[in-house]
């Protein structure tokens, strides 16, 4: 057997030993005594978290190590450490092992050293990877990518930029200054950054990462000044404390970690701070930030070394049962800059063997694990592969991604239920308001991105596209800066606004998902373009996001534009053009052909010359000398399809999501999920696009009462008056918008050009296509004269008002009241039966025909349902509206 293969086998044995001997059951996942495992529950109980009454550390270790491997018996616990430098390894050995007589070395010390020598391997880093035929794709610098103004991605970026600029430097660093004993100006922020919250400081780390990447993406001078001020403030804090330690909470938190006592994830926060500082150096060029992160790494290297020397390596492993973020990841990154063996060793020490061991033997045993605790550990394992060339860690990441995709992910690409993984292929049981923690999507995108860089397998690019559109764009509330969600509900009839957390606030939330959220929207351009290094420049375009890329290696600027996507024009149409200051050079352009498209109808032309057939799920590769007049046009058919929920029980086979290319379509619904797909195999038999003429037929009817504006609203089967919403994207806006059309629904009627006086129409609630209001004020899919209304000049004599007269009862109208309140029911009253007193009846029967509060999204479909039809729109576009993702197609 080859030496490398022996090494892999030994590593698997080590991991298995850690998984079996090091922990019991799922103690591996945030298993500190006295603490729940989810961030949500900890935040709710933050005031009750106290270090008193905890289990004595030795007893905890006995519980965690059921086979007797406590700190009095070191022989198996110490075998998990796998650094690269032998002297560094030996310096971390417990003193009692080093003190053993040379003539009779202890068996455990010998095994530890021999195991290290077996695992060390002969190659490392990019050289070892290249030797195995696995050269990595190079990331495009955010400095060289610019999103096209006016597009969805650009707007999301700008909304995030606005939020980053709103945040105040003094308030962000308040707890850091206070902890360092420095004067702190102003008042601290609230939420999870509050001065009494143990996780404080985590968002500041995210802010440093987000601002570095946002500055690279925009070169906004004001933002650069803000982020530099934060780094300067943290430099002052670290200098004042003098030990290299830097945090917004006391170092005593780590005394509790090392004693296995209750504390809320201090290493998690340290990772965010270190990563933020490292990004400020690598992305924004701030050398002061590198000095800070090196000081922190050296401080924690000493702490971990002391734990191992004082107790055992097992005590350190036990301390990792509290969430530690991506400590291994950031330390591997740091090592590539400093080449300091101590940083590499410390990175190894944060590779969590009780979790990675399960993946090493390719066991899908992740149910019960806290999702966002462990995805960053996998990302760190990926970085270990890139630094050391150890193929085991590539295999671990590949298996993990395959496991999530095959058994634990929703149609959106997201994963987790209530912050945890559940049993594989049992997702039907998990649908709720608490699905797809936003942090997990942020981190899964990193996993898939790394795998694509290693392999160029387009399945990873397809995943990235799906998760980015549905899982990232979905978490921002339109153009409201600083308003994001924690979870993305997947249960029928749910709203992003109505969950445990709902929408956050600008200054009093700062959840973990706020931190990853501001990062996600700062780096929207980082996975569109990837280069290959070699004799000839090669550029891979894997995401279709309108943008420009400065391709320096080829001396070209690549401009990418997209025709707006519509449900009526079912194609993704991409235009790629190049420009060069001088004569271009020979280069290769690889463009992704998405797996969701079809070869039938797909087309590519270069300078109007047809390039022939294309195969979905592959690259179209073009090598030539590129010039300023080159133009590549791509046309990809976008098809509708259904996708079953990942649940292998036959009774749930009918639960399916509807997708339009990469877009998950959500049906506007408060709970009904029974679709009428019938026995046909053609999805077009039960789903059709919304005609373009429909937007011109939308209207909202308003009235003034008690100094407020009310809107006619259809909800829960009845008509009532509701107060006009002050913000966009509400369910009230949905219910207050009607499609007004002739009895022949295909007839053309423009409600927005002029008032509809003198016309006979049917009134269709926006979210109930095919259902009309009847003269009895009920809703019906049966269209007859009973569902016709005459729109006549307003009885109040106002030239801008209209009244709604019943076709079956001429002289009878829809009326409200006078000085009414929210929820007042609409009634039918007849002019002949009620005497006019001071014009009260005329006023109650008159409405203003106003512009609609809601429009159809360009990507809109109508799906047939058992009891009602569903209006389908992209999930990412929804804000407070109630929706359904999974439909029951077997109803």
XYZ file of C-alpha atoms in Angstrom, residues 120-789:
670
model
C 2.788 13.979 8.011
C 3.044 12.995 4.324
C 5.594 14.217 1.830
C 3.803 16.957 -0.069
C 1.897 20.032 0.945
C -0.152 22.850 -0.424
C -0.757 23.849 -3.995
C 2.258 21.879 -5.168
C 0.840 18.621 -3.869
C -2.568 19.443 -5.324
C -1.083 20.302 -8.703
C 0.963 17.089 -8.672
C -2.252 15.116 -8.275
C -3.762 16.870 -11.305
C -6.013 19.127 -9.300
C -4.909 22.704 -9.960
C -7.227 25.193 -8.297
C -9.158 27.859 -10.141
C -8.172 31.389 -9.151
C -10.797 33.643 -7.637
C -11.618 36.856 -9.440
C -10.753 39.848 -7.280
C -13.759 41.872 -6.208
C -11.723 44.929 -7.168
C -12.076 43.816 -10.791
C -15.829 43.037 -10.793
C -18.568 45.645 -11.026
C -22.264 44.815 -10.947
C -24.449 46.467 -13.562
C -26.527 49.315 -12.085
C -30.277 48.883 -11.991
C -30.252 45.093 -11.713
C -31.553 42.958 -8.842
C -28.050 42.097 -7.654
C -26.820 45.677 -7.853
C -29.849 46.900 -5.908
C -29.241 44.296 -3.205
C -25.611 45.391 -3.027
C -26.555 49.068 -2.783
C -29.133 48.416 -0.061
C -26.440 46.658 1.944
C -23.953 49.453 1.301
C -26.471 51.937 2.642
C -26.773 49.881 5.832
C -23.005 49.579 6.312
C -22.721 53.354 6.004
C -25.510 53.890 8.542
C -23.673 52.010 11.295
C -21.692 54.148 13.735
C -18.062 53.270 14.486
C -18.155 54.368 18.141
C -21.236 52.266 18.845
C -19.722 49.239 17.101
C -16.513 49.286 19.155
C -18.076 50.438 22.448
C -17.783 47.047 24.165
C -14.228 46.534 22.859
C -13.115 49.853 24.318
C -14.885 49.169 27.592
C -13.287 45.732 27.872
C -9.843 47.215 27.232
C -10.357 49.905 29.858
C -10.449 52.727 27.318
C -13.023 55.551 27.240
C -16.044 54.606 25.113
C -18.080 57.281 23.343
C -21.828 57.173 22.819
C -23.955 54.134 23.591
C -23.532 50.500 22.553
C -25.819 48.830 20.053
C -28.468 46.412 21.273
C -29.537 42.921 20.297
C -26.747 40.375 20.205
C -24.199 43.193 20.370
C -25.582 44.407 23.698
C -22.988 44.850 26.484
C -24.570 42.087 28.567
C -24.677 39.486 25.766
C -21.872 36.945 25.806
C -21.678 36.832 21.996
C -20.966 40.570 21.735
C -18.315 41.505 19.226
C -19.230 38.859 16.647
C -21.041 41.338 14.394
C -18.043 43.682 14.438
C -15.966 40.887 12.955
C -18.556 40.370 10.241
C -18.620 44.123 9.681
C -14.883 44.122 9.027
C -15.250 41.314 6.468
C -18.302 42.892 4.851
C -16.808 46.362 4.574
C -13.555 45.045 3.128
C -15.462 43.203 0.404
C -17.966 45.983 -0.158
C -15.160 48.495 -0.513
C -13.449 46.222 -3.015
C -16.755 45.968 -4.896
C -17.523 49.710 -4.922
C -14.410 51.668 -3.797
C -16.687 53.853 -1.696
C -14.393 56.324 0.082
C -16.715 56.913 3.046
C -16.876 53.182 3.709
C -13.098 52.896 3.544
C -12.753 55.590 6.197
C -15.272 53.839 8.464
C -13.662 50.425 8.285
C -10.189 51.888 8.822
C -11.490 53.635 11.931
C -12.750 50.327 13.315
C -9.357 48.708 12.755
C -7.637 51.656 14.437
C -9.947 51.398 17.442
C -9.307 47.661 17.786
C -5.573 48.300 17.508
C -5.803 50.683 20.451
C -7.710 48.059 22.445
C -5.235 45.269 21.792
C -2.302 47.555 22.570
C -3.896 48.610 25.870
C -4.463 44.989 26.967
C -0.907 44.081 25.990
C -1.245 40.299 25.691
C -2.440 39.958 22.123
C -5.948 39.292 23.366
C -8.674 41.231 21.577
C -12.396 40.888 22.173
C -15.483 42.672 23.432
C -15.736 40.249 26.371
C -13.258 39.252 29.087
C -10.714 36.471 28.644
C -12.405 34.772 31.603
C -14.872 33.377 29.049
C -12.060 31.125 27.846
C -11.331 29.982 31.394
C -14.888 28.670 31.331
C -14.426 27.067 27.913
C -11.316 25.264 29.115
C -13.104 24.146 32.277
C -16.093 22.914 30.239
C -18.371 25.442 31.900
C -21.333 27.233 30.393
C -20.482 30.169 28.127
C -21.880 31.265 24.786
C -19.440 30.389 22.004
C -16.446 32.697 22.635
C -14.307 31.002 19.968
C -17.147 31.582 17.506
C -16.833 35.312 18.113
C -13.037 35.224 18.042
C -13.210 33.573 14.631
C -15.390 36.400 13.304
C -12.978 39.039 14.619
C -9.911 37.271 13.272
C -11.524 36.655 9.881
C -12.678 40.259 9.680
C -9.194 41.534 10.403
C -7.657 39.089 7.942
C -10.096 40.262 5.242
C -9.160 43.849 6.007
C -5.573 42.866 5.237
C -6.026 40.530 2.258
C -8.884 42.398 0.555
C -8.424 45.997 1.708
C -4.642 46.042 2.212
C -4.595 47.215 5.841
C -1.330 45.881 7.289
C -2.275 47.002 10.781
C -5.117 44.459 10.688
C -2.650 41.635 9.995
C -0.614 42.598 13.056
C -3.772 42.383 15.152
C -4.782 38.934 13.925
C -1.249 37.577 14.358
C -1.272 38.824 17.949
C -4.607 37.070 18.532
C -3.370 33.816 16.973
C -0.274 33.822 19.166
C -2.357 34.481 22.271
C -4.704 31.584 21.592
C -1.867 29.302 20.572
C -0.436 29.784 24.059
C -3.842 29.165 25.666
C -4.448 25.931 23.789
C -0.898 24.760 24.464
C -1.417 25.376 28.183
C -4.647 23.354 28.188
C -2.929 20.405 26.523
C 0.083 20.585 28.828
C -1.961 21.048 31.997
C -4.601 18.437 31.222
C -4.603 16.472 27.972
C -5.483 16.793 24.342
C -8.894 15.363 25.209
C -9.687 18.388 27.337
C -9.080 20.534 24.295
C -11.317 18.335 22.136
C -14.013 18.576 24.784
C -13.789 22.361 24.677
C -14.638 22.230 20.957
C -18.064 20.853 21.842
C -19.002 24.518 22.142
C -19.419 26.281 18.800
C -16.058 27.548 17.583
C -16.967 28.952 14.175
C -14.298 28.521 11.504
C -11.244 28.816 13.720
C -9.465 26.137 11.686
C -10.328 27.970 8.456
C -9.006 31.388 9.483
C -5.849 29.881 10.965
C -5.071 27.946 7.781
C -5.537 31.195 5.869
C -3.232 32.976 8.275
C -0.592 30.279 7.877
C -0.508 30.864 4.091
C 0.503 34.464 4.872
C 2.847 34.057 7.851
C 4.227 30.566 7.144
C 4.428 30.294 10.933
C 4.306 26.629 11.940
C 2.546 27.585 15.158
C -0.433 28.886 13.194
C -0.646 25.672 11.170
C -0.513 23.560 14.314
C -3.239 25.626 15.941
C -5.384 25.253 12.811
C -5.040 21.460 13.065
C -6.127 21.637 16.677
C -9.448 23.178 15.623
C -10.198 20.445 13.075
C -13.049 18.839 14.985
C -12.413 15.079 14.771
C -15.687 13.906 16.290
C -17.529 15.450 13.306
C -14.976 15.153 10.520
C -14.488 11.503 11.513
C -18.054 10.670 10.555
C -17.544 12.294 7.173
C -14.171 10.596 6.698
C -15.842 7.169 6.825
C -18.708 8.537 4.677
C -21.432 8.043 7.255
C -24.574 10.185 7.019
C -24.878 10.570 10.758
C -25.235 14.332 10.873
C -28.805 14.327 12.216
C -28.944 16.059 15.581
C -25.884 18.179 14.880
C -26.194 21.956 15.068
C -25.815 22.849 11.404
C -23.996 26.140 11.524
C -21.549 24.898 14.133
C -20.251 22.279 11.758
C -20.417 23.669 8.219
C -17.546 26.097 9.056
C -15.537 23.109 10.324
C -15.924 21.533 6.872
C -14.826 24.810 5.261
C -11.742 24.683 7.471
C -11.150 21.096 6.338
C -11.318 22.360 2.756
C -8.663 24.947 3.567
C -6.558 22.179 5.111
C -6.683 20.371 1.779
C -5.585 23.501 -0.040
C -2.721 24.117 2.406
C -1.472 20.540 2.866
C -2.709 18.702 -0.225
C -4.171 15.955 1.988
C -6.780 14.238 -0.218
C -8.753 12.970 2.750
C -10.040 16.480 3.402
C -11.124 16.849 -0.204
C -13.032 13.591 0.160
C -14.592 14.790 3.408
C -15.883 17.989 1.802
C -17.141 16.159 -1.284
C -19.044 13.600 0.773
C -20.472 16.313 3.011
C -21.768 18.331 0.048
C -23.252 15.235 -1.552
C -24.912 14.296 1.728
C -26.533 17.700 2.151
C -27.707 17.813 -1.453
C -29.122 14.305 -1.490
C -30.775 14.134 1.923
C -30.857 17.392 3.888
C -31.589 20.318 1.568
C -34.784 22.073 0.550
C -35.701 23.195 -2.947
C -34.090 26.558 -2.154
C -30.721 24.877 -1.647
C -30.907 25.668 2.070
C -30.561 23.299 4.970
C -31.419 22.990 8.701
C -34.626 22.950 10.711
C -34.615 24.889 13.960
C -30.843 25.269 13.439
C -30.248 21.486 13.321
C -30.022 18.671 10.809
C -32.709 16.068 11.099
C -32.970 12.493 9.859
C -31.896 12.046 6.234
C -34.648 12.136 3.625
C -37.301 12.994 6.195
C -37.762 16.684 5.406
C -41.562 16.561 5.185
C -41.644 16.450 8.980
C -39.504 19.570 9.282
C -41.491 22.164 7.326
C -42.112 25.117 9.625
C -41.320 28.800 10.087
C -37.837 27.853 11.365
C -36.201 26.387 8.268
C -32.984 27.302 6.475
C -31.036 29.409 8.923
C -29.472 32.127 6.767
C -25.995 31.478 8.176
C -26.084 27.916 6.887
C -26.771 29.087 3.336
C -23.905 31.570 3.552
C -21.561 28.788 4.618
C -22.857 26.122 2.222
C -22.141 28.541 -0.612
C -18.519 28.578 0.534
C -18.385 24.773 0.534
C -19.819 24.510 -2.977
C -17.620 27.329 -4.269
C -14.469 25.609 -3.036
C -15.517 22.302 -4.566
C -16.110 23.980 -7.909
C -12.702 25.641 -7.766
C -11.115 22.240 -7.247
C -13.074 20.196 -9.754
C -14.865 22.471 -12.261
C -17.887 20.200 -11.776
C -20.865 22.278 -12.826
C -23.229 20.657 -10.347
C -21.548 22.814 -7.703
C -22.072 25.938 -9.819
C -25.729 24.983 -10.300
C -26.101 24.620 -6.537
C -24.441 27.971 -5.969
C -26.842 29.664 -8.361
C -29.899 28.101 -6.725
C -28.844 28.891 -3.165
C -27.750 32.428 -4.049
C -31.029 33.336 -5.767
C -33.434 31.643 -3.380
C -31.502 31.573 -0.126
C -29.544 34.845 -0.175
C -31.611 37.293 -2.215
C -34.635 36.125 -0.193
C -33.340 37.326 3.180
C -33.254 41.059 2.440
C -36.533 42.978 2.738
C -36.498 44.684 -0.619
C -34.624 47.973 -0.499
C -34.996 48.456 3.271
C -31.412 48.806 4.575
C -30.613 46.694 7.617
C -33.806 44.615 7.521
C -33.072 40.889 7.137
C -34.379 37.549 8.342
C -32.860 34.771 10.414
C -34.885 31.835 9.037
C -36.540 31.214 5.664
C -39.912 29.524 6.357
C -40.775 26.511 4.186
C -44.130 25.425 5.666
C -47.358 26.102 3.723
C -48.961 29.502 4.286
C -46.023 31.151 6.036
C -44.436 34.596 5.806
C -40.888 35.803 6.246
C -42.323 38.419 8.600
C -44.069 35.897 10.844
C -41.581 33.539 12.459
C -39.778 33.408 15.783
C -37.491 36.255 14.726
C -39.376 37.802 11.807
C -37.617 40.729 10.181
C -34.768 42.219 12.180
C -34.144 45.890 12.854
C -31.235 48.134 11.952
C -29.816 48.686 15.407
C -31.288 46.137 17.809
C -30.928 42.701 16.218
C -27.361 41.883 15.142
C -28.100 38.164 15.056
C -25.549 35.756 13.646
C -27.534 35.903 10.387
C -27.159 39.687 10.280
C -23.416 39.203 10.234
C -23.436 36.642 7.442
C -26.129 38.690 5.682
C -24.031 41.829 5.395
C -21.161 39.698 4.118
C -23.302 37.927 1.515
C -24.530 41.172 -0.011
C -21.003 42.609 -0.016
C -19.528 39.846 -2.176
C -22.221 39.205 -4.772
C -19.578 39.503 -7.479
C -17.102 36.975 -6.088
C -18.343 33.824 -7.821
C -19.201 34.973 -11.339
C -15.716 34.654 -12.839
C -12.865 32.221 -12.163
C -9.501 32.172 -13.913
C -7.149 29.317 -14.725
C -3.455 29.985 -14.587
C -1.324 28.703 -17.447
C 0.376 29.587 -20.708
C -2.889 30.893 -22.149
C -5.392 32.934 -20.104
C -8.584 30.991 -19.352
C -11.734 32.524 -17.881
C -14.690 30.524 -16.585
C -18.039 32.315 -16.392
C -20.268 30.292 -14.107
C -22.961 32.718 -12.910
C -25.147 34.882 -15.086
C -25.178 38.139 -13.183
C -25.027 41.425 -15.154
C -21.531 42.755 -14.537
C -18.197 43.814 -15.960
C -14.903 42.027 -15.294
C -11.435 43.467 -15.783
C -9.661 40.393 -17.145
C -6.132 41.625 -16.686
C -4.412 38.411 -17.740
C -5.959 38.709 -21.193
C -5.918 42.498 -21.413
C -9.700 42.511 -21.809
C -12.832 43.805 -20.128
C -15.693 41.327 -20.284
C -19.169 42.840 -20.145
C -22.095 40.596 -19.252
C -25.667 41.710 -19.826
C -28.961 39.869 -19.425
C -32.283 40.488 -21.037
C -34.890 40.769 -18.238
C -36.355 37.330 -17.565
C -40.089 36.907 -18.032
C -42.511 34.033 -17.684
C -43.786 34.937 -21.152
C -40.373 34.778 -22.822
C -39.057 31.545 -21.353
C -35.376 32.064 -22.164
C -32.319 33.278 -20.329
C -30.651 35.519 -22.886
C -27.072 36.533 -22.147
C -24.873 38.942 -24.056
C -21.111 38.799 -23.512
C -18.885 41.376 -25.167
C -15.215 42.159 -24.882
C -13.288 45.383 -25.091
C -9.540 45.903 -25.215
C -7.307 48.968 -25.066
C -4.865 47.281 -27.425
C -5.063 44.307 -29.744
C -6.408 41.375 -27.794
C -4.514 38.181 -27.179
C -5.317 34.536 -27.564
C -7.399 33.319 -24.624
C -10.071 30.768 -23.755
C -13.537 31.578 -22.522
C -15.540 28.805 -20.817
C -19.216 29.581 -20.209
C -21.506 27.418 -18.129
C -24.494 25.747 -19.750
C -26.881 25.307 -16.794
C -28.238 21.855 -16.020
C -31.775 23.256 -15.748
C -31.915 24.240 -19.425
C -32.572 21.980 -22.421
C -30.591 21.407 -25.581
C -33.762 21.964 -27.603
C -33.847 25.691 -28.191
C -30.432 26.436 -26.686
C -28.307 28.576 -28.952
C -24.911 30.254 -28.952
C -23.527 32.627 -31.558
C -20.150 34.326 -31.763
C -20.248 37.439 -33.911
C -23.522 36.108 -35.379
C -21.963 32.730 -36.283
C -23.795 29.729 -34.852
C -21.592 27.650 -32.542
C -23.687 24.488 -32.855
C -25.353 22.244 -30.299
C -24.885 22.753 -26.562
C -25.149 20.174 -23.795
C -26.763 21.201 -20.472
C -24.489 20.712 -17.488
C -21.287 21.345 -19.432
C -19.049 24.190 -20.572
C -19.104 25.894 -23.939
C -15.409 26.548 -24.593
C -14.157 29.129 -27.082
C -10.467 29.768 -27.773
C -9.488 32.652 -30.017
C -7.789 36.005 -30.207
C -10.345 38.294 -28.625
C -10.884 41.859 -29.804
C -13.105 44.802 -28.937
C -15.743 43.916 -31.493
C -16.343 40.337 -30.315
C -19.834 39.490 -29.156
C -21.050 36.177 -27.742
C -24.823 35.632 -27.463
C -26.309 32.815 -25.390
C -29.908 31.657 -25.304
C -30.949 29.080 -22.724
C -34.553 27.810 -22.597
C -35.997 28.056 -19.096
C -38.452 25.325 -18.287
C -40.948 24.787 -15.509
C -40.446 21.665 -13.446
C -41.428 20.151 -10.130
C -39.040 18.772 -7.560
C -40.056 16.357 -4.834
C -39.200 17.104 -1.233
C -36.293 15.031 0.059
C -38.346 12.430 1.836
C -38.244 8.789 0.757
C -41.547 7.777 2.380
C -44.196 7.039 -0.276
C -46.873 9.053 1.490
C -44.882 12.246 0.932
C -43.995 11.695 -2.717
C -46.705 14.172 -3.756
C -45.081 17.101 -1.907
C -43.309 19.030 -4.632
C -41.803 22.450 -5.188
C -42.198 24.301 -8.481
C -39.139 25.798 -10.150
C -38.633 28.007 -13.182
C -35.018 27.386 -14.090
C -33.123 28.218 -10.870
C -36.029 30.215 -9.373
C -38.169 28.622 -6.676
C -41.758 29.749 -7.254
C -43.890 30.409 -4.182
C -47.665 30.413 -4.320
C -49.449 33.267 -2.547
C -51.427 31.363 0.056
C -52.221 31.362 3.759
C -52.090 27.589 3.989
C -53.837 25.861 1.101
C -51.311 23.723 -0.779
C -53.466 21.356 -2.819
C -52.600 21.760 -6.487
C -54.513 20.114 -9.313
C -51.812 18.593 -11.449
C -54.106 15.809 -12.645
C -52.668 12.741 -14.362
C -50.900 14.676 -17.082
C -47.148 14.611 -17.446
C -47.127 18.044 -19.097
C -46.668 20.782 -16.515
C -48.078 23.311 -19.000
C -51.468 21.626 -18.587
C -51.834 23.032 -15.087
C -49.389 25.955 -14.912
C -49.524 28.902 -17.316
C -47.782 32.297 -17.427
C -49.629 35.443 -16.395
C -50.454 37.366 -19.616
C -48.698 40.688 -20.052
C -52.029 42.523 -20.291
C -52.967 41.650 -16.723
C -50.824 44.340 -15.087
C -52.817 47.028 -16.879
C -56.021 45.614 -15.381
C -55.005 46.008 -11.736
C -56.619 48.542 -9.423
C -56.987 49.423 -5.748
C -60.174 51.050 -4.423
C -59.723 53.551 -1.574
C -61.865 55.656 0.753
C -61.161 58.354 3.315
C -62.540 57.934 6.828
C -61.649 59.634 10.086
C -58.695 61.313 8.420
C -57.180 58.030 7.243
C -57.024 56.268 3.890
C -58.611 52.835 3.791
C -58.500 50.231 1.033
C -61.091 47.728 -0.102
C -59.631 44.336 0.830
C -60.510 40.722 0.071
C -59.249 38.271 2.665
C -60.530 35.064 4.236
C -63.488 34.992 1.884
C -64.929 38.390 2.766
C -64.661 42.053 1.758
C -63.634 44.602 4.362
C -61.879 47.942 4.701
C -58.270 47.940 5.883
C -55.928 50.824 6.545
C -53.703 51.533 3.555
C -50.232 50.075 4.238
C -47.385 52.551 4.547
C -44.729 50.170 3.211
C -44.516 47.952 0.176
C -44.549 44.175 0.193
C -47.355 43.569 2.671
C -50.141 41.028 2.639
C -52.597 43.932 2.893
C -51.292 45.220 -0.440
C -51.987 41.794 -1.943
C -55.539 41.718 -0.618
C -56.234 45.320 -1.651
C -55.302 44.738 -5.289
C -57.880 43.494 -7.769
C -57.798 42.546 -11.394
C -60.803 44.211 -13.019
C -61.710 42.787 -16.412
C -64.671 42.127 -18.732
C -66.601 38.867 -18.398
C -64.471 37.544 -21.212
C -61.275 37.499 -19.168
C -59.190 37.726 -22.323
C -60.766 41.048 -23.174
C -58.557 44.111 -23.057
C -59.322 46.698 -20.421
C -56.815 49.263 -19.182
C -57.730 50.294 -15.633
C -54.755 52.591 -15.232
C -55.244 54.888 -18.193
C -58.595 56.271 -17.063
C -61.451 55.509 -14.703
C -63.702 52.610 -15.634
C -66.969 54.511 -15.482
C -69.677 52.968 -17.613
C -68.149 49.502 -17.922
C -69.367 46.102 -16.737
C -66.596 44.072 -15.150
C -65.654 41.138 -12.990
C -63.501 41.759 -9.922
C -60.801 39.168 -9.271
C -58.685 39.194 -6.076
C -54.991 39.479 -6.968
C -53.955 36.320 -5.108
C -56.908 34.210 -6.317
C -56.591 34.066 -10.109
C -59.742 32.697 -11.712
C -61.881 33.524 -8.666
C -64.275 36.486 -8.784
C -66.377 38.443 -6.303
C -70.094 37.737 -6.679
C -73.028 40.067 -6.143
C -73.638 38.145 -2.919
C -70.156 39.173 -1.740
C -68.898 35.606 -1.930
C -66.041 34.254 -4.038
C -66.619 31.889 -6.910
C -64.770 30.299 -9.791
C -68.071 30.110 -11.688
C -68.325 33.246 -13.761
C -71.834 34.453 -14.673
C -73.957 37.589 -14.585
C -74.030 37.150 -10.807
C -70.359 38.112 -10.765
C -70.655 41.295 -12.834
C -70.418 44.821 -11.449
